[in-house]
Structures are given as C-alpha cells and as structure tokens.
PDB file of C-alpha atoms in Angstrom:
ATOM      1  CA  UNK A  25      -0.012   0.214   0.011  1.00 63.00           C
ATOM      2  CA  UNK A  26       2.988   2.301   0.909  1.00 77.00           C
ATOM      3  CA  UNK A  27       3.896   2.095  -2.902  1.00 83.00           C
ATOM      4  CA  UNK A  28       0.276   3.403  -4.219  1.00 86.00           C
ATOM      5  CA  UNK A  29       0.508   6.186  -1.348  1.00 84.00           C
ATOM      6  CA  UNK A  30       3.940   7.308  -2.986  1.00 87.00           C
ATOM      7  CA  UNK A  31       3.000   7.207  -6.515  1.00 89.00           C
ATOM      8  CA  UNK A  32      -0.200   9.589  -5.649  1.00 91.00           C
ATOM      9  CA  UNK A  33       2.324  11.998  -3.518  1.00 91.00           C
ATOM     10  CA  UNK A  34       4.638  12.032  -6.535  1.00 92.00           C
ATOM     11  CA  UNK A  35       1.598  12.581  -8.985  1.00 93.00           C
ATOM     12  CA  UNK A  36       0.505  15.654  -6.657  1.00 93.00           C
ATOM     13  CA  UNK A  37       3.975  16.990  -6.116  1.00 91.00           C
ATOM     14  CA  UNK A  38       4.703  16.998  -9.875  1.00 91.00           C
ATOM     15  CA  UNK A  39       1.527  18.506 -11.088  1.00 92.00           C
ATOM     16  CA  UNK A  40       1.508  21.425  -8.235  1.00 93.00           C
ATOM     17  CA  UNK A  41       5.332  22.011  -8.060  1.00 90.00           C
ATOM     18  CA  UNK A  42       5.308  24.894 -10.512  1.00 90.00           C
ATOM     19  CA  UNK A  43       2.073  26.254  -9.637  1.00 93.00           C
ATOM     20  CA  UNK A  44       1.904  29.111  -6.834  1.00 93.00           C
ATOM     21  CA  UNK A  45      -0.045  26.632  -4.668  1.00 93.00           C
ATOM     22  CA  UNK A  46       2.545  24.914  -2.413  1.00 90.00           C
ATOM     23  CA  UNK A  47       3.425  21.299  -3.321  1.00 90.00           C
ATOM     24  CA  UNK A  48       4.969  20.770  -0.023  1.00 89.00           C
ATOM     25  CA  UNK A  49       1.783  22.099   1.854  1.00 89.00           C
ATOM     26  CA  UNK A  50      -0.311  19.478  -0.473  1.00 90.00           C
ATOM     27  CA  UNK A  51       2.298  16.629   0.626  1.00 89.00           C
ATOM     28  CA  UNK A  52       2.204  17.243   4.145  1.00 86.00           C
ATOM     29  CA  UNK A  53      -1.963  17.307   4.134  1.00 86.00           C
ATOM     30  CA  UNK A  54      -1.854  14.129   2.206  1.00 87.00           C
ATOM     31  CA  UNK A  55       0.748  12.371   4.472  1.00 83.00           C
ATOM     32  CA  UNK A  56      -1.286  13.306   7.328  1.00 80.00           C
ATOM     33  CA  UNK A  57      -4.370  12.007   5.961  1.00 81.00           C
ATOM     34  CA  UNK A  58      -2.479   8.581   5.063  1.00 80.00           C
ATOM     35  CA  UNK A  59      -0.555   8.188   8.127  1.00 78.00           C
ATOM     36  CA  UNK A  60       2.753   8.890   6.609  1.00 76.00           C
ATOM     37  CA  UNK A  61       5.304  10.146   9.438  1.00 72.00           C
ATOM     38  CA  UNK A  62       8.234  12.306   9.128  1.00 66.00           C
ATOM     39  CA  UNK A  63      10.647   9.216  10.615  1.00 63.00           C
ATOM     40  CA  UNK A  64      13.121   9.842   7.773  1.00 66.00           C
ATOM     41  CA  UNK A  65      12.842  13.757   8.026  1.00 65.00           C
ATOM     42  CA  UNK A  66      12.037  15.342   4.959  1.00 76.00           C
ATOM     43  CA  UNK A  67      13.701  12.956   2.942  1.00 80.00           C
ATOM     44  CA  UNK A  68      10.785  11.755   0.870  1.00 82.00           C
ATOM     45  CA  UNK A  69       9.385  15.577   0.327  1.00 85.00           C
ATOM     46  CA  UNK A  70      13.180  16.443  -1.242  1.00 88.00           C
ATOM     47  CA  UNK A  71      13.375  13.430  -3.284  1.00 91.00           C
ATOM     48  CA  UNK A  72      10.025  14.099  -5.128  1.00 91.00           C
ATOM     49  CA  UNK A  73      11.319  17.636  -5.812  1.00 91.00           C
ATOM     50  CA  UNK A  74      14.446  15.993  -7.161  1.00 91.00           C
ATOM     51  CA  UNK A  75      12.341  14.282  -9.640  1.00 92.00           C
ATOM     52  CA  UNK A  76      10.582  17.514 -10.797  1.00 92.00           C
ATOM     53  CA  UNK A  77      14.113  18.934 -10.732  1.00 92.00           C
ATOM     54  CA  UNK A  78      15.230  16.560 -13.240  1.00 93.00           C
ATOM     55  CA  UNK A  79      12.135  16.913 -15.310  1.00 94.00           C
ATOM     56  CA  UNK A  80      13.030  20.632 -15.588  1.00 94.00           C
ATOM     57  CA  UNK A  81      16.743  19.866 -16.695  1.00 93.00           C
ATOM     58  CA  UNK A  82      15.386  17.416 -19.221  1.00 93.00           C
ATOM     59  CA  UNK A  83      12.902  19.861 -20.710  1.00 92.00           C
ATOM     60  CA  UNK A  84      14.784  22.903 -20.644  1.00 93.00           C
ATOM     61  CA  UNK A  85      18.390  21.621 -21.295  1.00 93.00           C
ATOM     62  CA  UNK A  86      19.332  23.940 -23.874  1.00 93.00           C
ATOM     63  CA  UNK A  87      18.725  26.844 -21.573  1.00 92.00           C
ATOM     64  CA  UNK A  88      20.367  25.487 -18.796  1.00 93.00           C
ATOM     65  CA  UNK A  89      23.591  24.311 -21.296  1.00 93.00           C
ATOM     66  CA  UNK A  90      23.878  28.035 -21.789  1.00 92.00           C
ATOM     67  CA  UNK A  91      23.378  29.171 -18.173  1.00 92.00           C
ATOM     68  CA  UNK A  92      26.187  26.608 -17.472  1.00 92.00           C
ATOM     69  CA  UNK A  93      28.346  28.205 -20.201  1.00 93.00           C
ATOM     70  CA  UNK A  94      27.933  31.512 -19.070  1.00 92.00           C
ATOM     71  CA  UNK A  95      28.762  30.681 -15.260  1.00 92.00           C
ATOM     72  CA  UNK A  96      31.836  29.095 -16.347  1.00 93.00           C
ATOM     73  CA  UNK A  97      32.794  31.932 -18.337  1.00 91.00           C
ATOM     74  CA  UNK A  98      32.140  34.615 -15.478  1.00 91.00           C
ATOM     75  CA  UNK A  99      34.141  32.538 -13.264  1.00 91.00           C
ATOM     76  CA  UNK A 100      37.041  32.225 -15.743  1.00 92.00           C
ATOM     77  CA  UNK A 101      36.722  35.973 -16.295  1.00 90.00           C
ATOM     78  CA  UNK A 102      37.028  36.451 -12.534  1.00 91.00           C
ATOM     79  CA  UNK A 103      39.953  34.394 -12.522  1.00 93.00           C
ATOM     80  CA  UNK A 104      41.366  36.330 -15.438  1.00 91.00           C
ATOM     81  CA  UNK A 105      40.609  39.491 -13.709  1.00 90.00           C
ATOM     82  CA  UNK A 106      42.621  38.505 -10.593  1.00 93.00           C
ATOM     83  CA  UNK A 107      45.474  37.500 -12.586  1.00 91.00           C
ATOM     84  CA  UNK A 108      45.372  41.214 -14.216  1.00 89.00           C
ATOM     85  CA  UNK A 109      45.042  42.806 -10.533  1.00 88.00           C
ATOM     86  CA  UNK A 110      48.151  40.734  -9.586  1.00 88.00           C
ATOM     87  CA  UNK A 111      50.157  41.636 -12.452  1.00 85.00           C
ATOM     88  CA  UNK A 112      49.226  45.481 -12.339  1.00 86.00           C
ATOM     89  CA  UNK A 113      50.189  45.665  -8.840  1.00 84.00           C
ATOM     90  CA  UNK A 114      53.584  43.944  -9.483  1.00 87.00           C
ATOM     91  CA  UNK A 115      54.382  45.848 -12.655  1.00 87.00           C
ATOM     92  CA  UNK A 116      52.553  49.053 -12.312  1.00 81.00           C
ATOM     93  CA  UNK A 117      50.820  48.548 -15.405  1.00 80.00           C
ATOM     94  CA  UNK A 118      47.352  49.591 -15.911  1.00 82.00           C
ATOM     95  CA  UNK A 119      45.695  46.745 -18.070  1.00 81.00           C
ATOM     96  CA  UNK A 120      41.714  46.943 -18.546  1.00 84.00           C
ATOM     97  CA  UNK A 121      39.766  44.477 -16.583  1.00 85.00           C
ATOM     98  CA  UNK A 122      37.322  41.842 -18.294  1.00 85.00           C
ATOM     99  CA  UNK A 123      33.791  42.761 -18.028  1.00 87.00           C
ATOM    100  CA  UNK A 124      32.053  40.002 -15.935  1.00 87.00           C
ATOM    101  CA  UNK A 125      28.274  40.701 -17.029  1.00 86.00           C
ATOM    102  CA  UNK A 126      27.566  40.809 -20.624  1.00 83.00           C
ATOM    103  CA  UNK A 127      24.835  39.838 -22.297  1.00 81.00           C
ATOM    104  CA  UNK A 128      21.142  38.714 -21.502  1.00 84.00           C
ATOM    105  CA  UNK A 129      22.166  35.251 -20.732  1.00 87.00           C
ATOM    106  CA  UNK A 130      25.104  36.118 -18.685  1.00 90.00           C
ATOM    107  CA  UNK A 131      22.807  38.934 -16.594  1.00 91.00           C
ATOM    108  CA  UNK A 132      20.298  35.983 -16.213  1.00 92.00           C
ATOM    109  CA  UNK A 133      22.951  33.625 -14.723  1.00 92.00           C
ATOM    110  CA  UNK A 134      24.330  36.475 -12.492  1.00 92.00           C
ATOM    111  CA  UNK A 135      20.610  37.093 -11.053  1.00 93.00           C
ATOM    112  CA  UNK A 136      20.351  33.301 -10.294  1.00 93.00           C
ATOM    113  CA  UNK A 137      23.384  33.116  -8.476  1.00 92.00           C
ATOM    114  CA  UNK A 138      23.108  36.336  -6.486  1.00 93.00           C
ATOM    115  CA  UNK A 139      19.187  34.893  -5.589  1.00 92.00           C
ATOM    116  CA  UNK A 140      20.670  31.747  -4.294  1.00 92.00           C
ATOM    117  CA  UNK A 141      22.907  33.325  -1.392  1.00 91.00           C
ATOM    118  CA  UNK A 142      19.687  34.415   0.850  1.00 90.00           C
ATOM    119  CA  UNK A 143      18.039  30.947  -0.150  1.00 89.00           C
ATOM    120  CA  UNK A 144      21.145  28.906   0.942  1.00 86.00           C
ATOM    121  CA  UNK A 145      21.515  30.817   4.184  1.00 86.00           C
ATOM    122  CA  UNK A 146      17.560  30.907   4.969  1.00 85.00           C
ATOM    123  CA  UNK A 147      17.011  27.281   4.020  1.00 79.00           C
ATOM    124  CA  UNK A 148      19.896  25.700   5.705  1.00 77.00           C
ATOM    125  CA  UNK A 149      19.103  27.420   9.026  1.00 78.00           C
ATOM    126  CA  UNK A 150      15.229  27.075   8.712  1.00 73.00           C
ATOM    127  CA  UNK A 151      15.339  23.258   7.804  1.00 71.00           C
ATOM    128  CA  UNK A 152      14.641  22.050  11.200  1.00 73.00           C
ATOM    129  CA  UNK A 153      12.129  24.226  11.699  1.00 78.00           C
ATOM    130  CA  UNK A 154      10.518  23.297   8.531  1.00 75.00           C
ATOM    131  CA  UNK A 155      10.809  19.374   9.799  1.00 70.00           C
ATOM    132  CA  UNK A 156       8.895  20.409  12.894  1.00 75.00           C
ATOM    133  CA  UNK A 157       6.403  22.557  10.887  1.00 74.00           C
ATOM    134  CA  UNK A 158       5.860  19.707   8.659  1.00 73.00           C
ATOM    135  CA  UNK A 159       4.465  17.244  11.775  1.00 73.00           C
ATOM    136  CA  UNK A 160       2.013  19.937  12.585  1.00 77.00           C
ATOM    137  CA  UNK A 161      -1.059  19.612  10.812  1.00 76.00           C
ATOM    138  CA  UNK A 162      -2.392  23.231  11.372  1.00 88.00           C
ATOM    139  CA  UNK A 163       1.014  24.562   9.807  1.00 88.00           C
ATOM    140  CA  UNK A 164       0.217  23.898   6.197  1.00 89.00           C
ATOM    141  CA  UNK A 165      -3.447  25.302   6.412  1.00 91.00           C
ATOM    142  CA  UNK A 166      -2.122  28.582   7.837  1.00 92.00           C
ATOM    143  CA  UNK A 167       0.378  28.504   5.199  1.00 93.00           C
ATOM    144  CA  UNK A 168      -2.224  28.151   2.423  1.00 95.00           C
ATOM    145  CA  UNK A 169      -4.110  31.018   3.590  1.00 95.00           C
ATOM    146  CA  UNK A 170      -0.890  33.206   3.691  1.00 95.00           C
ATOM    147  CA  UNK A 171       0.057  32.427   0.247  1.00 96.00           C
ATOM    148  CA  UNK A 172      -3.500  32.757  -0.885  1.00 96.00           C
ATOM    149  CA  UNK A 173      -3.345  36.465   0.901  1.00 96.00           C
ATOM    150  CA  UNK A 174      -0.189  37.317  -0.834  1.00 95.00           C
ATOM    151  CA  UNK A 175      -1.481  36.276  -4.309  1.00 95.00           C
ATOM    152  CA  UNK A 176      -4.791  38.194  -4.140  1.00 95.00           C
ATOM    153  CA  UNK A 177      -3.254  41.472  -2.925  1.00 94.00           C
ATOM    154  CA  UNK A 178      -0.629  41.153  -5.723  1.00 93.00           C
ATOM    155  CA  UNK A 179      -3.456  40.407  -8.349  1.00 92.00           C
ATOM    156  CA  UNK A 180      -5.727  43.174  -6.915  1.00 92.00           C
ATOM    157  CA  UNK A 181      -2.815  45.457  -6.793  1.00 88.00           C
ATOM    158  CA  UNK A 182      -2.023  44.928 -10.763  1.00 83.00           C
ATOM    159  CA  UNK A 183       1.718  44.226  -9.891  1.00 80.00           C
ATOM    160  CA  UNK A 184       3.775  43.757 -12.706  1.00 77.00           C
ATOM    161  CA  UNK A 185       5.925  45.524 -15.276  1.00 78.00           C
ATOM    162  CA  UNK A 186       7.992  45.521 -18.375  1.00 81.00           C
ATOM    163  CA  UNK A 187      11.323  44.635 -16.951  1.00 85.00           C
ATOM    164  CA  UNK A 188      13.229  41.846 -18.177  1.00 83.00           C
ATOM    165  CA  UNK A 189      16.812  40.371 -17.331  1.00 82.00           C
ATOM    166  CA  UNK A 190      18.440  43.684 -18.983  1.00 83.00           C
ATOM    167  CA  UNK A 191      16.397  45.825 -16.341  1.00 85.00           C
ATOM    168  CA  UNK A 192      16.773  43.488 -13.681  1.00 85.00           C
ATOM    169  CA  UNK A 193      18.734  44.627 -10.607  1.00 87.00           C
ATOM    170  CA  UNK A 194      20.811  42.383  -8.240  1.00 90.00           C
ATOM    171  CA  UNK A 195      19.201  43.876  -5.278  1.00 91.00           C
ATOM    172  CA  UNK A 196      15.868  42.726  -6.493  1.00 91.00           C
ATOM    173  CA  UNK A 197      17.291  39.072  -7.124  1.00 92.00           C
ATOM    174  CA  UNK A 198      18.478  39.171  -3.434  1.00 93.00           C
ATOM    175  CA  UNK A 199      14.650  39.970  -2.347  1.00 93.00           C
ATOM    176  CA  UNK A 200      13.270  37.186  -4.413  1.00 94.00           C
ATOM    177  CA  UNK A 201      16.004  34.885  -2.878  1.00 93.00           C
ATOM    178  CA  UNK A 202      15.010  35.900   0.400  1.00 93.00           C
ATOM    179  CA  UNK A 203      11.257  34.805  -0.373  1.00 91.00           C
ATOM    180  CA  UNK A 204      12.367  31.314  -1.747  1.00 91.00           C
ATOM    181  CA  UNK A 205      14.356  30.856   1.594  1.00 89.00           C
ATOM    182  CA  UNK A 206      11.224  31.553   3.483  1.00 87.00           C
ATOM    183  CA  UNK A 207       9.217  29.153   1.538  1.00 86.00           C
ATOM    184  CA  UNK A 208      10.799  26.264   3.485  1.00 83.00           C
ATOM    185  CA  UNK A 209       7.461  25.841   5.482  1.00 85.00           C
ATOM    186  CA  UNK A 210       4.665  23.626   3.978  1.00 86.00           C
ATOM    187  CA  UNK A 211       1.601  25.664   2.841  1.00 89.00           C
ATOM    188  CA  UNK A 212       3.808  28.616   1.672  1.00 91.00           C
ATOM    189  CA  UNK A 213       4.341  28.489  -1.902  1.00 93.00           C
ATOM    190  CA  UNK A 214       7.930  28.860  -3.066  1.00 92.00           C
ATOM    191  CA  UNK A 215       6.313  29.784  -6.571  1.00 93.00           C
ATOM    192  CA  UNK A 216       3.792  31.958  -5.253  1.00 93.00           C
ATOM    193  CA  UNK A 217       6.313  34.038  -2.861  1.00 94.00           C
ATOM    194  CA  UNK A 218       9.314  34.271  -5.785  1.00 94.00           C
ATOM    195  CA  UNK A 219       6.434  35.185  -8.255  1.00 94.00           C
ATOM    196  CA  UNK A 220       4.981  37.608  -6.210  1.00 94.00           C
ATOM    197  CA  UNK A 221       8.276  39.244  -5.145  1.00 93.00           C
ATOM    198  CA  UNK A 222       9.256  39.353  -8.686  1.00 93.00           C
ATOM    199  CA  UNK A 223       6.047  41.258 -10.067  1.00 93.00           C
ATOM    200  CA  UNK A 224       6.241  43.654  -7.197  1.00 91.00           C
ATOM    201  CA  UNK A 225       9.641  44.466  -8.534  1.00 90.00           C
ATOM    202  CA  UNK A 226       8.185  45.444 -11.621  1.00 89.00           C
ATOM    203  CA  UNK A 227       9.156  42.201 -13.833  1.00 92.00           C
ATOM    204  CA  UNK A 228       6.912  40.897 -16.361  1.00 91.00           C
ATOM    205  CA  UNK A 229       4.937  37.922 -15.605  1.00 92.00           C
ATOM    206  CA  UNK A 230       6.857  35.615 -18.159  1.00 91.00           C
ATOM    207  CA  UNK A 231      10.310  36.618 -16.977  1.00 92.00           C
ATOM    208  CA  UNK A 232       9.181  36.167 -13.436  1.00 92.00           C
ATOM    209  CA  UNK A 233       7.829  32.651 -13.759  1.00 93.00           C
ATOM    210  CA  UNK A 234      10.808  31.605 -15.588  1.00 92.00           C
ATOM    211  CA  UNK A 235      13.157  33.342 -13.079  1.00 93.00           C
ATOM    212  CA  UNK A 236      11.399  31.235 -10.491  1.00 93.00           C
ATOM    213  CA  UNK A 237      11.660  27.957 -12.137  1.00 93.00           C
ATOM    214  CA  UNK A 238      15.224  28.052 -12.708  1.00 94.00           C
ATOM    215  CA  UNK A 239      15.993  29.429  -9.532  1.00 92.00           C
ATOM    216  CA  UNK A 240      14.416  26.333  -8.158  1.00 91.00           C
ATOM    217  CA  UNK A 241      16.989  24.046  -9.250  1.00 91.00           C
ATOM    218  CA  UNK A 242      20.034  24.601  -7.118  1.00 88.00           C
ATOM    219  CA  UNK A 243      17.405  25.155  -4.231  1.00 87.00           C
ATOM    220  CA  UNK A 244      16.315  21.674  -4.584  1.00 89.00           C
ATOM    221  CA  UNK A 245      19.771  20.020  -4.957  1.00 87.00           C
ATOM    222  CA  UNK A 246      20.986  21.658  -2.092  1.00 84.00           C
ATOM    223  CA  UNK A 247      17.903  20.490   0.209  1.00 83.00           C
ATOM    224  CA  UNK A 248      18.753  16.995  -1.107  1.00 83.00           C
ATOM    225  CA  UNK A 249      22.236  17.121   0.269  1.00 81.00           C
ATOM    226  CA  UNK A 250      21.309  18.521   3.461  1.00 79.00           C
ATOM    227  CA  UNK A 251      18.482  15.491   3.878  1.00 77.00           C
ATOM    228  CA  UNK A 252      20.461  12.682   2.092  1.00 78.00           C
ATOM    229  CA  UNK A 253      22.040  11.782   5.704  1.00 75.00           C
ATOM    230  CA  UNK A 254      18.633  10.361   6.339  1.00 72.00           C
ATOM    231  CA  UNK A 255      19.134   7.629   4.215  1.00 72.00           C
ATOM    232  CA  UNK A 256      21.304   6.252   6.978  1.00 70.00           C
ATOM    233  CA  UNK A 257      18.259   6.391   9.740  1.00 71.00           C
ATOM    234  CA  UNK A 258      16.829   3.717  11.662  1.00 66.00           C
ATOM    235  CA  UNK A 259      13.517   4.182   9.817  1.00 72.00           C
ATOM    236  CA  UNK A 260      14.936   3.697   6.593  1.00 73.00           C
ATOM    237  CA  UNK A 261      15.085   0.281   5.051  1.00 76.00           C
ATOM    238  CA  UNK A 262      16.428  -0.981   1.723  1.00 79.00           C
ATOM    239  CA  UNK A 263      12.961  -1.542   0.497  1.00 81.00           C
ATOM    240  CA  UNK A 264      11.833   1.715   1.481  1.00 80.00           C
ATOM    241  CA  UNK A 265      14.635   3.199  -0.251  1.00 81.00           C
ATOM    242  CA  UNK A 266      13.801   1.570  -3.613  1.00 87.00           C
ATOM    243  CA  UNK A 267      10.247   2.751  -3.227  1.00 87.00           C
ATOM    244  CA  UNK A 268      11.629   6.330  -2.453  1.00 87.00           C
ATOM    245  CA  UNK A 269      13.690   6.122  -5.911  1.00 88.00           C
ATOM    246  CA  UNK A 270      10.818   4.732  -7.398  1.00 91.00           C
ATOM    247  CA  UNK A 271       8.438   7.768  -6.435  1.00 91.00           C
ATOM    248  CA  UNK A 272      11.228  10.259  -7.699  1.00 92.00           C
ATOM    249  CA  UNK A 273      11.118   8.595 -11.140  1.00 94.00           C
ATOM    250  CA  UNK A 274       7.249   8.936 -11.158  1.00 94.00           C
ATOM    251  CA  UNK A 275       7.431  12.396 -10.133  1.00 93.00           C
ATOM    252  CA  UNK A 276      10.081  13.093 -12.784  1.00 93.00           C
ATOM    253  CA  UNK A 277       7.867  11.305 -15.482  1.00 94.00           C
ATOM    254  CA  UNK A 278       4.481  13.194 -14.595  1.00 93.00           C
ATOM    255  CA  UNK A 279       6.744  16.338 -14.321  1.00 91.00           C
ATOM    256  CA  UNK A 280       7.799  15.696 -17.830  1.00 93.00           C
ATOM    257  CA  UNK A 281       4.129  15.438 -19.107  1.00 92.00           C
ATOM    258  CA  UNK A 282       2.927  18.651 -16.927  1.00 91.00           C
ATOM    259  CA  UNK A 283       5.411  21.064 -16.421  1.00 90.00           C
ATOM    260  CA  UNK A 284       5.036  22.953 -19.593  1.00 90.00           C
ATOM    261  CA  UNK A 285       1.406  23.228 -18.888  1.00 92.00           C
ATOM    262  CA  UNK A 286       1.733  24.244 -15.490  1.00 91.00           C
ATOM    263  CA  UNK A 287       4.360  26.804 -16.221  1.00 92.00           C
ATOM    264  CA  UNK A 288       2.178  28.248 -19.055  1.00 92.00           C
ATOM    265  CA  UNK A 289      -0.752  28.491 -16.377  1.00 93.00           C
ATOM    266  CA  UNK A 290       1.742  30.247 -13.919  1.00 91.00           C
ATOM    267  CA  UNK A 291       2.209  32.825 -16.472  1.00 91.00           C
ATOM    268  CA  UNK A 292      -1.179  33.543 -18.011  1.00 91.00           C
ATOM    269  CA  UNK A 293      -4.002  32.543 -15.239  1.00 93.00           C
ATOM    270  CA  UNK A 294      -4.717  35.604 -12.776  1.00 93.00           C
ATOM    271  CA  UNK A 295      -3.130  34.994  -9.523  1.00 94.00           C
ATOM    272  CA  UNK A 296      -6.658  35.572  -7.719  1.00 95.00           C
ATOM    273  CA  UNK A 297      -7.630  32.193  -9.099  1.00 96.00           C
ATOM    274  CA  UNK A 298      -4.674  30.425  -7.404  1.00 96.00           C
ATOM    275  CA  UNK A 299      -5.513  32.521  -4.321  1.00 96.00           C
ATOM    276  CA  UNK A 300      -9.136  31.282  -4.318  1.00 97.00           C
ATOM    277  CA  UNK A 301      -7.788  27.919  -4.568  1.00 96.00           C
ATOM    278  CA  UNK A 302      -5.218  28.262  -1.803  1.00 95.00           C
ATOM    279  CA  UNK A 303      -8.048  29.803   0.536  1.00 96.00           C
ATOM    280  CA  UNK A 304     -10.092  26.605   0.010  1.00 95.00           C
ATOM    281  CA  UNK A 305      -7.513  24.085   0.577  1.00 94.00           C
ATOM    282  CA  UNK A 306      -6.095  26.054   3.635  1.00 93.00           C
ATOM    283  CA  UNK A 307      -9.808  26.020   5.033  1.00 93.00           C
ATOM    284  CA  UNK A 308     -10.051  22.363   4.375  1.00 91.00           C
ATOM    285  CA  UNK A 309      -6.487  21.582   5.994  1.00 89.00           C
ATOM    286  CA  UNK A 310      -7.678  23.553   9.041  1.00 90.00           C
ATOM    287  CA  UNK A 311     -10.867  21.824   9.379  1.00 88.00           C
ATOM    288  CA  UNK A 312      -9.032  18.288   9.101  1.00 81.00           C
ATOM    289  CA  UNK A 313      -6.982  19.611  11.872  1.00 75.00           C
ATOM    290  CA  UNK A 314     -10.054  19.695  14.154  1.00 72.00           C
ATOM    291  CA  UNK A 315     -11.683  16.866  13.045  1.00 64.00           C
TER     292      UNK A 315
END
C-alpha cells in the first residue's frame, strides 16, 4: 500500500510544483491523511522535488546548457581579472579588466547566483523548523491562507511591469532569493512568493515565472544534500529506499508530461484564482486538523 501512497504523492507533487499553490503543503496534508510520518525527516519530500528538478533539466536542457556556459565564463573572467590585478600591482601596469556581466544570458545567470545566497542561508538555518512544522497539521493550513492573501493582494494591486533580465537589478534578485528561502515551510508556496516578489519588483509575468523555475533547481539540489543523511536513519530500510527512488522517477515522468502546461498556467492565469484555491485548501486543511 505504501507504494500506491507514494505514487499518489509523486503525481500531486509533480503537478503542483510549478504552480503558486505549495506542493509541499499538499504533500504534508496528504501525508497526514494517509498516516505517513516523517521518520526519515524531509527526505521523501526532497526526493520528490528532485524528480521534478530532473524533469526541468530534461525539458529545458538547452537553456540550462547556456546558463552553465555563461557561469563558467564568468568564473574564468573573475580568475583572469584576479591575475590582471596581481600583474598590475607587481608591474605598475594599467591593463583593463574584463567585464564580468555581458549579454542577456550572463545577466540572467548572475541574477540566479545572487538570488541563491539568501536562499541557501535561510534554507539551511530553517530546515529544522520546517521539519517541526511539517509534523504540525495546522501549519500547512495557515501557510495556504497566507499564500492566498499574498497572491490576492498582488493580483488586485495589478503588480508587474515590463522589466526583463536586462533591466533587472541585483538587489531585487536578493529579495526574491529571500522569499524562496522563507518558503521552506509547508503551505507557503515557493513559486507564489518568488512570483509575487518579482512582480512587485516590476518584472513582467513571463520572466518572473521563468526566473522562479530556474532558481528552484539549485535550491532543490541543495535541500537534497542536506537531507541525504536520512538514508542512514533507523526508519529507512532497503525496500523503503527503493520505493522512494521509484516515487522520484514517477515524479520526474509526470513532471515531463505536465510541467510545460503548469508553467504556462502560472504565466497566464490570474493570480486571484490560485488565491481562491489556496484559501479553499487552507480551510480544508484547518478543518481536518480539528476533525
């Protein structure tokens, strides 16, 4: 029966991951209903997210390859500038330094790197609190309601602008990264917070969604490495480990089928409708807590 339960969780996670409705909140509510505990920490949730991340890598491999090339190029330019600095100091020369950020893709890559700094700090320091919150049935319900309020306010405020990667600022990338770091708690939608933050910073909806999708990848991988030690916990068996990996594969496969559709919905559907959904599921989650 546990295999059926995990397949259900994998499908729900894959479908909701890139919608502003908190896939983590859905998982915690369903796990409570199915009687699945967190004896292995948040390893199951992280593995399911890893499956969705693999689907993103497969579907957007060309864009990610360009980002990887630009990241390597920036690193090499930084090393080159350091060598020039040392050379100029030793010889008294005044050789010009290479410009680190050039072109749209390199600017996009730089924004992703900047956004990950607060995400890593907040995610690492808040992961234990996130585990405690995942075991409290009331927390996902409250998280859904808070997400709904933020989505509704952003929609009614008609936030958003025309900014793309060229006009984007590094301080706004930092704020978006902070929002992603705060979304470790179940019910608080990572996509919802980062999307609203980007729109409030004046970004256009298409770029805001795209930025949120790509910035999730290093966060998911980082979360996996913080939880991988739970494979050695007393609750983990060889059979359960294989089931977890199978659920990850299911999440990746379902993600390949639905991610483009859900990303398109996040770009075009009015945020108020996601807010109404978050209110509804939040009320249901709170009601189940008192049943």
